[in-house]
Coordinates of C-alpha atoms and ligand atoms in Angstrom, one line a residue:
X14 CA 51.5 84.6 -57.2
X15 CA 54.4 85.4 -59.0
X16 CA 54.7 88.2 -61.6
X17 CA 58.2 88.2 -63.5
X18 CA 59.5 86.8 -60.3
X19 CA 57.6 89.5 -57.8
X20 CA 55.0 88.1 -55.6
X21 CA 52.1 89.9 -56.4
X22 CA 47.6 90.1 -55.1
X23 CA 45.7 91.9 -57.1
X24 CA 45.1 93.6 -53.5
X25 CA 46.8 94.1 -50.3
X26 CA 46.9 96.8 -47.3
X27 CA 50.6 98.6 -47.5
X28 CA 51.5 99.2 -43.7
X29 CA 54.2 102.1 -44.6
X30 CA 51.4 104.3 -46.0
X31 CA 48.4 102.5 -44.3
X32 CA 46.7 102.2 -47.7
X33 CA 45.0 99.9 -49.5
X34 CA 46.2 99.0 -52.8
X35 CA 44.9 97.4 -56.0
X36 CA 46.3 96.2 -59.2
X37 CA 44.0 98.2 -61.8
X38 CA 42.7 95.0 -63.8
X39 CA 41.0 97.0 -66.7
X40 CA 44.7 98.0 -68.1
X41 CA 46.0 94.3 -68.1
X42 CA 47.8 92.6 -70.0
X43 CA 49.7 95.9 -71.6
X44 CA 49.5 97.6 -68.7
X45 CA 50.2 97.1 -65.0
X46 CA 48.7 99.9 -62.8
X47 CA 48.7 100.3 -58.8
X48 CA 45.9 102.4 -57.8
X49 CA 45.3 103.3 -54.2
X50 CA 41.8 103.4 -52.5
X51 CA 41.1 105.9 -49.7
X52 CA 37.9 106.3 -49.7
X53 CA 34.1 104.5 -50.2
X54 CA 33.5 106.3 -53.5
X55 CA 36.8 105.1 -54.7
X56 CA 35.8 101.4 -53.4
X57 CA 32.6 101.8 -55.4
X58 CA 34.1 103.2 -58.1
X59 CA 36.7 100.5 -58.7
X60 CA 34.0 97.8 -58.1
X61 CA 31.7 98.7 -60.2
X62 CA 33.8 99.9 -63.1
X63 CA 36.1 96.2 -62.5
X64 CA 39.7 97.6 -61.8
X65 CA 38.9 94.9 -59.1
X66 CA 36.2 92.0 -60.2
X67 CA 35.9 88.4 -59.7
X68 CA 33.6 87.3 -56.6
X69 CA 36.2 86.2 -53.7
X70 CA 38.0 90.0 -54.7
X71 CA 35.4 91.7 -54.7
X72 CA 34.5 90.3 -51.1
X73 CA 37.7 91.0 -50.3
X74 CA 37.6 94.5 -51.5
X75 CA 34.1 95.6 -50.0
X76 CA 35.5 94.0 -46.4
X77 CA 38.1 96.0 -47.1
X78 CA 35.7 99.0 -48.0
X79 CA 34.2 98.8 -44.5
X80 CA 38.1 99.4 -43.0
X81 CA 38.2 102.6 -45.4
X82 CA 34.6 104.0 -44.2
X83 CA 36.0 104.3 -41.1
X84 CA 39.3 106.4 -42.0
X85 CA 38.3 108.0 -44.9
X86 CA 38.0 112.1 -44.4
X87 CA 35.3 113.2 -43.5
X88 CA 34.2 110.0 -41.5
X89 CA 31.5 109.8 -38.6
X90 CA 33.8 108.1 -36.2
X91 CA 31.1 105.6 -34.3
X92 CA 28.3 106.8 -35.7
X93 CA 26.0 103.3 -36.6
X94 CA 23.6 105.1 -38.8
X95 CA 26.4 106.2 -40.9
X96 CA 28.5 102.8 -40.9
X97 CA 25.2 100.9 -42.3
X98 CA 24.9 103.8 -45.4
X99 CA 28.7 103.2 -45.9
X100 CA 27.9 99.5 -46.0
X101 CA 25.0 99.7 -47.9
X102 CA 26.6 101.6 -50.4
X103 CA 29.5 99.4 -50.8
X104 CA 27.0 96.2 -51.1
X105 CA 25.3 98.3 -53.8
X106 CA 27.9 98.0 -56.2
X107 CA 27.7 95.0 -57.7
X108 CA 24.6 92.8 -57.7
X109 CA 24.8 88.6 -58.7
X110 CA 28.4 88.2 -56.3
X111 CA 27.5 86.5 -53.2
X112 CA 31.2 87.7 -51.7
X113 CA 30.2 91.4 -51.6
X114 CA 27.6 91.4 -49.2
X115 CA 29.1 88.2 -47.3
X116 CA 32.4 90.2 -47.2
X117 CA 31.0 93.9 -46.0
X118 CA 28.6 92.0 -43.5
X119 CA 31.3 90.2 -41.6
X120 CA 33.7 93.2 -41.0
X121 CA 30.3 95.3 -40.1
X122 CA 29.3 92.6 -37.6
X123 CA 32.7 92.7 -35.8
X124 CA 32.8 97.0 -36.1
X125 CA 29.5 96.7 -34.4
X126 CA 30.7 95.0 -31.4
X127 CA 33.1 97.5 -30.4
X128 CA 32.3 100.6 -28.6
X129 CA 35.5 103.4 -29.2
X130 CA 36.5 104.6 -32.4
X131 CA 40.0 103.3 -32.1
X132 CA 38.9 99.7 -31.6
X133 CA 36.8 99.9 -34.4
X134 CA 39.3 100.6 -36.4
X135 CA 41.5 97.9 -35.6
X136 CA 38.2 95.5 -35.7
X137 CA 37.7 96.5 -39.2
X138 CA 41.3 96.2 -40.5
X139 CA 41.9 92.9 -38.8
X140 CA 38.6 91.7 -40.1
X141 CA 38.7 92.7 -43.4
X142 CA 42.8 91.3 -43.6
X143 CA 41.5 87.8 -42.1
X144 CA 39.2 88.0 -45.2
X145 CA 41.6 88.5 -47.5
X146 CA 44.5 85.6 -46.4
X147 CA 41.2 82.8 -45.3
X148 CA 40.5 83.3 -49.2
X149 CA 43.6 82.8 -49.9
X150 CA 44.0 79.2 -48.0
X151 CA 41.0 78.6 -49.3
X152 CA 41.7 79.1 -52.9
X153 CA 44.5 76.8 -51.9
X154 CA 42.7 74.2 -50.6
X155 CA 40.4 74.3 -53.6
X156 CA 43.5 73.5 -55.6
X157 CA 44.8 70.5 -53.7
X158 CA 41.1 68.9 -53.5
X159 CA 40.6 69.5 -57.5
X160 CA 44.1 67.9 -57.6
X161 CA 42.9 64.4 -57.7
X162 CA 40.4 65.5 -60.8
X163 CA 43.3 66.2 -63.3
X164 CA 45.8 63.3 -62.3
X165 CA 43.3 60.9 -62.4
X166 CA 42.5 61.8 -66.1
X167 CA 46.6 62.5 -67.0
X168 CA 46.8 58.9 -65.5
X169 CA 44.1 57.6 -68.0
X170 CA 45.7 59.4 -70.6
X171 CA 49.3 58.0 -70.1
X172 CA 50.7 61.5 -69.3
X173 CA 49.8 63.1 -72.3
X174 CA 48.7 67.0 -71.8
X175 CA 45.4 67.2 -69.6
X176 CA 43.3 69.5 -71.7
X177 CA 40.9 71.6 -69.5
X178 CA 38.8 74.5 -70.8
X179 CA 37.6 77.3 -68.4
X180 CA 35.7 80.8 -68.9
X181 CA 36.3 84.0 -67.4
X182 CA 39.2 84.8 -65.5
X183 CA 38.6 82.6 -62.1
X184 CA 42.4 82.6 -61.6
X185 CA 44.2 84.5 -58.7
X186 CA 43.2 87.9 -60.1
X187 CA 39.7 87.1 -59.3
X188 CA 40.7 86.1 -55.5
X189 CA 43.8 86.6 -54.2
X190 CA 46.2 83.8 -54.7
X191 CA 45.7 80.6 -57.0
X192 CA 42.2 81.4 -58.0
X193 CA 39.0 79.1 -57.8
X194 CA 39.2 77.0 -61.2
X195 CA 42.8 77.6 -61.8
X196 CA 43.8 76.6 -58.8
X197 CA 44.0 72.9 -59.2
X198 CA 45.6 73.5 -63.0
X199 CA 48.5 75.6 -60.7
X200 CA 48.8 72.6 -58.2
X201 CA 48.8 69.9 -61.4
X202 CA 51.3 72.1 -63.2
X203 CA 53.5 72.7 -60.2
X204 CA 53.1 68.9 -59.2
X205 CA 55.2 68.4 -62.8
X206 CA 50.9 67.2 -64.9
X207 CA 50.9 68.2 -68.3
X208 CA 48.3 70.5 -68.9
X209 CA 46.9 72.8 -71.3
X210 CA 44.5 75.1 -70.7
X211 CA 41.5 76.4 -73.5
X212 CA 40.8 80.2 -72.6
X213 CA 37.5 81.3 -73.5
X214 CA 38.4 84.8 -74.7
X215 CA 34.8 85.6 -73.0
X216 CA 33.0 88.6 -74.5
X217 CA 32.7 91.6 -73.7
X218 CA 35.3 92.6 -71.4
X219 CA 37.8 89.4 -73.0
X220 CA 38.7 88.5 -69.1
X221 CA 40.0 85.5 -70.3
X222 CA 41.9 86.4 -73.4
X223 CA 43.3 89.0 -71.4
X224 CA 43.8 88.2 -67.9
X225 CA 43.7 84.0 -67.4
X226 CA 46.1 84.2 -70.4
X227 CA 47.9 86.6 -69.0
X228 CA 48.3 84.8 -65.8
X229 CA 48.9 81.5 -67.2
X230 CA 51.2 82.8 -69.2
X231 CA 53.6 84.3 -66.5
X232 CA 53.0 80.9 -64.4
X233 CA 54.7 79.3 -67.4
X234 CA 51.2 77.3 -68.1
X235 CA 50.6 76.2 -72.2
X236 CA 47.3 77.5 -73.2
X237 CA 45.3 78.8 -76.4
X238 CA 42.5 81.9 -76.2
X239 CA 39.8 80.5 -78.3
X240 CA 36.3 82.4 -79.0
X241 CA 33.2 82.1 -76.8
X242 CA 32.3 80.0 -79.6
X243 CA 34.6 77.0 -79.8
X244 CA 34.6 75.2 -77.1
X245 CA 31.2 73.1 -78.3
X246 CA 33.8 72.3 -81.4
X247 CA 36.5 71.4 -79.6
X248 CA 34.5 69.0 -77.7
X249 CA 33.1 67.1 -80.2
X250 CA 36.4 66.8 -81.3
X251 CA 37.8 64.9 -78.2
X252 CA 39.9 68.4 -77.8
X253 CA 38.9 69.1 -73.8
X254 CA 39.0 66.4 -71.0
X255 CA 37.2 68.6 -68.6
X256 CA 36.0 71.9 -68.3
X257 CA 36.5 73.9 -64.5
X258 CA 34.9 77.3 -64.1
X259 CA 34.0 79.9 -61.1
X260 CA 30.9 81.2 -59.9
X261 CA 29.7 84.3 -58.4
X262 CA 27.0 83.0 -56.7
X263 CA 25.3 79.0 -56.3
X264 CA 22.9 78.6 -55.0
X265 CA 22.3 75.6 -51.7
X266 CA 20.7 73.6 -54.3
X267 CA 23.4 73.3 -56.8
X268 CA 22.8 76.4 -59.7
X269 CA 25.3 78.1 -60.3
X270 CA 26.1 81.8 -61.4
X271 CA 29.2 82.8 -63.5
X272 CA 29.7 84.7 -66.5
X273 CA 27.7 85.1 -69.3
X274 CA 28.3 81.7 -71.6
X275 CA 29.0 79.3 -68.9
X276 CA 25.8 77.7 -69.3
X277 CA 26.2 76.9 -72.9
X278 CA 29.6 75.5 -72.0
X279 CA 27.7 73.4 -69.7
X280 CA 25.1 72.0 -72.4
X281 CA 28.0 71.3 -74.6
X282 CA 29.9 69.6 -72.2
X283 CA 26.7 67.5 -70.7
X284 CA 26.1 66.7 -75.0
X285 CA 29.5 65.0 -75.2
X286 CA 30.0 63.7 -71.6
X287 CA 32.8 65.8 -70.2
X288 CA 33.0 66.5 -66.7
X289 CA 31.9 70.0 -65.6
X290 CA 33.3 71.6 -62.1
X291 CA 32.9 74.6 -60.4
X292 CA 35.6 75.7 -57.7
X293 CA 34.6 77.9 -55.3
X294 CA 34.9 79.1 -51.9
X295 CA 32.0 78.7 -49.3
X296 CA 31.9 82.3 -49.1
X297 CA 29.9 82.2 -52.8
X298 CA 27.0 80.0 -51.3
X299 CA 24.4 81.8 -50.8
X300 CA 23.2 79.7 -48.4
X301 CA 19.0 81.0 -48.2
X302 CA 18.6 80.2 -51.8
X303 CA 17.5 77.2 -53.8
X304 CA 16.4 78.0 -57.5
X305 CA 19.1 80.4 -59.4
X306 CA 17.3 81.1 -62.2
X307 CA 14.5 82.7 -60.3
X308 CA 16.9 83.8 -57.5
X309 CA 20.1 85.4 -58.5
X310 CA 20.1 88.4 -59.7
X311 CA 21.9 88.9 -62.9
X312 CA 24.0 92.1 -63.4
X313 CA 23.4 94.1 -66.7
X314 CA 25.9 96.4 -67.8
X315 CA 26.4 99.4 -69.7
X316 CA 26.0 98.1 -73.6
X317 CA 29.0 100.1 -74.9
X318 CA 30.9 97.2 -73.1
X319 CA 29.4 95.2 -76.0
X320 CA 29.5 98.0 -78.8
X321 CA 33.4 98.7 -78.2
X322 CA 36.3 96.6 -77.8
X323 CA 39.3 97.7 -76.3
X324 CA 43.3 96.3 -77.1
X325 CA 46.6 98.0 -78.0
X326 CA 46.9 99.7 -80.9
X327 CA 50.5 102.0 -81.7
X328 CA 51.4 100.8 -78.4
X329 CA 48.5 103.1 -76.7
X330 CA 45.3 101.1 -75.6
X331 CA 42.5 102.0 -77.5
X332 CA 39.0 101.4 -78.0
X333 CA 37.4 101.0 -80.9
X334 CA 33.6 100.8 -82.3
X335 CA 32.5 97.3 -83.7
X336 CA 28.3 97.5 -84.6
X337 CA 26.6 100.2 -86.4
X338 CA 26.8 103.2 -84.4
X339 CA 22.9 103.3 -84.2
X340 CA 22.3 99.3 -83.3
X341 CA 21.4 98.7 -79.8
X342 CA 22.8 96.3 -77.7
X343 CA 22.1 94.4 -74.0
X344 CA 24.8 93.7 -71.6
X345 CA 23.7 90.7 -69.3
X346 CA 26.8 90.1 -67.5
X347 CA 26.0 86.3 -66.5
X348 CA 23.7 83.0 -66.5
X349 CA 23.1 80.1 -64.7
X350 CA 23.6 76.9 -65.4
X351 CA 21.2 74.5 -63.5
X352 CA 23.0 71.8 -60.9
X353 CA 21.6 69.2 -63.2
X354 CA 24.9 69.8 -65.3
X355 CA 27.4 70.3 -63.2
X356 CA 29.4 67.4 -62.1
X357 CA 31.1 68.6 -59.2
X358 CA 31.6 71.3 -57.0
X359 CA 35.8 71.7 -55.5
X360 CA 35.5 73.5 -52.7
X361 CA 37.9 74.8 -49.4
X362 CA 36.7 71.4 -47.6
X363 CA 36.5 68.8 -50.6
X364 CA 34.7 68.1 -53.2
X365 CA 31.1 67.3 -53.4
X366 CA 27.9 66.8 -56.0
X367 CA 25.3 69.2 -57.0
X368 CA 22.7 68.5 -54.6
X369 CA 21.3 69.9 -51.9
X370 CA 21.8 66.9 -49.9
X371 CA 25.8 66.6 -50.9
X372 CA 26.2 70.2 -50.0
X373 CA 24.8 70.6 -47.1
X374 CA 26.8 67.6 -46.0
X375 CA 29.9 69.6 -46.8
X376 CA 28.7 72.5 -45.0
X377 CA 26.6 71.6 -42.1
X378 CA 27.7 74.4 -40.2
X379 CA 25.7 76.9 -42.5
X380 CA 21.9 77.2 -41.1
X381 CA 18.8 77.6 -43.9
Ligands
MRU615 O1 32.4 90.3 -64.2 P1 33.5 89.6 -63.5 O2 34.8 89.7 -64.2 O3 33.6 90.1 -62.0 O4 33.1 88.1 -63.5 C1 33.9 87.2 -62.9 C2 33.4 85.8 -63.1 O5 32.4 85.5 -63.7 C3 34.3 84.7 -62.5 O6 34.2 83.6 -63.3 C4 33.8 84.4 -61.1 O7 33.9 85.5 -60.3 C5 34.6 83.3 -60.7 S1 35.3 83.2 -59.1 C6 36.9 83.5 -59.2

């Protein structure tokens, strides 16, 4: 996507230096940081500490990951027992994102299949880059199927702006181009819709107030940050037309995983009978699940993610301390919202409903 003009991933292998690259998301919006990863611990590192985040990134990043474990000093050229630690460790990083372990398996399984060194190499990097551009189509793709969704309601609304609230930043930082619930507001936008997009700020690490508005904002998009809080309000208030949202992982069944809040926007939406999507890519199924609640595991964080809040302040960014000093706190990253309330999912082949039966329809390719 464009950045003042310059097309820009939040990740991409530079062929001069044979590097992989990363935009460091932690510093955005007031700062915009290229970081290079050479090796695992680096990979882990920027994982788990969300300079890259966001499920179809972080798939892309882990793939990626396996490509590194294989140049990085110090490797074991072919040894197997060594590639699995590597891989291991890499999938360890982050818990509830179905894309991290989908994303390291499939460049392991192709590594494995070659016997030298030097075609393992070029397995893995070919692997992990057809990772990172099939995410992009199919973030794409997710955007022309959800297309239909937002004209249909500008249509009912005579043209007036399409008001669609979202949480999180599911935009192109989270993937690698378009993004999984902004990607349909980019295709209405750039199709001449009038939209306007609610940005839950969404508490703790504000990835909405600070990188979908950020995004949005250099895409030319209207939109307003609002608190975790508001949406139910606006609702009530005949403020949002329909909200879309990402996921990290759903379930074959329907439930869905995202960040922390979504289900409440789900409730509220259900109360006043607005249409809730999820937009995803069929890398986030985790296909040998049914019940999320039970199933998914749901990352918790380090608490002073909750106790501090970080901005700009005298032009430096700064954190600074919001509870008593003493007062504990509990991180729990995200929830999941039963398929009961979602309306829809928009996915790289179409859209379908929340059922088992619907999904599998989609996807009849993926075996239980
Ligand atoms: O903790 P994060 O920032 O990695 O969480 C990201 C989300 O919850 C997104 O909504 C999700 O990955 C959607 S897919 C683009």
């Amino acid at each position: 996507m464009k950045v003042d003009g310059k097309d820009m991933r939040p990740i991409w292998f530079d062929t001069a230096s044979k590097t992989v690259q990363i935009i460091d998301q932690r510093l955005l919006p007031h700062e915009l940081i290229i970081k290079d990863l050479t090796s695992v611990d680096e990979v882990i590192g920027a994982i788990k500490d969300m300079y890259v985040r966001g499920a179809p990134l972080i798939g892309a990043t882990g793939a990626l990951g396996v490509y590194i474990s294989l140049v990085q000093k110090n490797n074991r050229g072919t040894d197997n027992e060594y590639l699995e630690l590597e891989c291991n460790r890499l999938k360890d990083a982050r818990p509830t994102a179905m894309n991290l372990f989908w994303g390291v398996d499939r460049v392991r399984d192709v590594v494995l299949k070659e016997v030298s060194y030097d075609a393992r190499v070029k397995a893995a990097l070919t692997q992990a880059l057809e990772v990172v551009e099939e995410e992009a189509v199919n973030c794409q793709k997710i955007g022309e199927y959800g297309l239909p969704i937002i004209e249909e309601i500008s249509r009912q609304k005579n043209g007036k702006a399409v008001n669609i609230l979202t949480h999180c930043n599911a935009g192109w930082l989270a993937c690698v181009e378009y993004g999984t619930a902004t990607a349909p507001i980019y295709t209405a936008f750039d199709n001449h819709i009038d939209v306007h997009v609610w940005v839950d700020e969404t508490r703790p690490l504000n990835q909405g107030s600070r990188l979908t508005a950020w995004e949005l904002g250099k895409h030319g998009i209207d939109h307003t940050v609002i608190t975790d809080n508001a949406g139910g309000h606006l609702m009530q208030h005949g403020m949002v037309d329909v909200v879309i949202v990402g996921t990290d992982r759903t379930t074959r069944a329907g439930d869905v995983a995202n960040k922390i809040g979504t289900y409440l926007k789900a409730l509220a939406a259900r109360d006043n009978n607005i249409p809730f999507y999820v937009a995803l890519p069929s890398s986030t199924f985790d296909w040998s699940i049914t019940d999320g609640i039970k199933d998914i595991p749901i990352e918790e964080r380090d608490p002073d993610e909750i106790r501090y809040v970080q901005g700009l302040l005298n032009d430096k960014i700064q954190s600074v301390l919001v509870p008593p000093e003493t007062s504990p706190a509990a991180n729990h990253a995200f929830d999941v919202t039963p398929a009961r309330l979602v309306t829809g999912f928009i996915t790289e082949r179409g859209i379908c409903k929340a059922t088992q039966e619907d999904i599998m329809a989609l996807f009849p390719d993926k075996k239980i």
